[in-house]
PDB file of C-alpha atoms in Angstrom:
ATOM      1  CA  UNK A   1      87.435-128.011  99.389  1.00 58.00           C
ATOM      2  CA  UNK A   2      88.616-125.691  96.622  1.00 64.00           C
ATOM      3  CA  UNK A   3      85.983-127.015  94.145  1.00 71.00           C
ATOM      4  CA  UNK A   4      83.435-125.168  96.195  1.00 66.00           C
ATOM      5  CA  UNK A   5      85.170-121.991  95.650  1.00 61.00           C
ATOM      6  CA  UNK A   6      86.122-122.729  92.077  1.00 68.00           C
ATOM      7  CA  UNK A   7      82.402-123.018  91.358  1.00 67.00           C
ATOM      8  CA  UNK A   8      82.090-119.476  92.426  1.00 64.00           C
ATOM      9  CA  UNK A   9      84.911-118.507  90.075  1.00 63.00           C
ATOM     10  CA  UNK A  10      86.882-116.842  92.905  1.00 60.00           C
ATOM     11  CA  UNK A  11      89.174-117.919  95.809  1.00 57.00           C
ATOM     12  CA  UNK A  12      87.736-117.862  99.262  1.00 55.00           C
ATOM     13  CA  UNK A  13      87.578-114.343 100.725  1.00 58.00           C
ATOM     14  CA  UNK A  14      84.713-114.524 103.285  1.00 58.00           C
ATOM     15  CA  UNK A  15      83.643-118.013 104.281  1.00 54.00           C
ATOM     16  CA  UNK A  16      81.161-116.587 106.807  1.00 56.00           C
ATOM     17  CA  UNK A  17      79.430-114.784 103.952  1.00 57.00           C
ATOM     18  CA  UNK A  18      79.013-118.119 102.125  1.00 62.00           C
ATOM     19  CA  UNK A  19      77.179-120.563 104.467  1.00 71.00           C
ATOM     20  CA  UNK A  20      76.264-122.932 101.607  1.00 71.00           C
ATOM     21  CA  UNK A  21      79.907-123.032 100.408  1.00 70.00           C
ATOM     22  CA  UNK A  22      80.968-123.837 103.985  1.00 71.00           C
ATOM     23  CA  UNK A  23      78.591-126.659 104.068  1.00 78.00           C
ATOM     24  CA  UNK A  24      80.107-128.011 100.743  1.00 76.00           C
ATOM     25  CA  UNK A  25      83.625-127.733 102.148  1.00 75.00           C
ATOM     26  CA  UNK A  26      82.529-129.561 105.313  1.00 77.00           C
ATOM     27  CA  UNK A  27      80.940-132.351 103.314  1.00 77.00           C
ATOM     28  CA  UNK A  28      84.116-132.609 101.070  1.00 75.00           C
ATOM     29  CA  UNK A  29      86.312-132.646 104.137  1.00 74.00           C
ATOM     30  CA  UNK A  30      84.423-135.720 105.303  1.00 78.00           C
ATOM     31  CA  UNK A  31      84.481-137.388 101.969  1.00 72.00           C
ATOM     32  CA  UNK A  32      88.182-136.619 101.372  1.00 62.00           C
TER      33      UNK A  32
END
């Protein structure tokens, strides 16, 4: 899940503000 935030160059601060990042995290959670 961190890769989604690493791509942004920052650690997660507001997941609700990043709906696309949230989708990536959900996909990685399923793949993990």
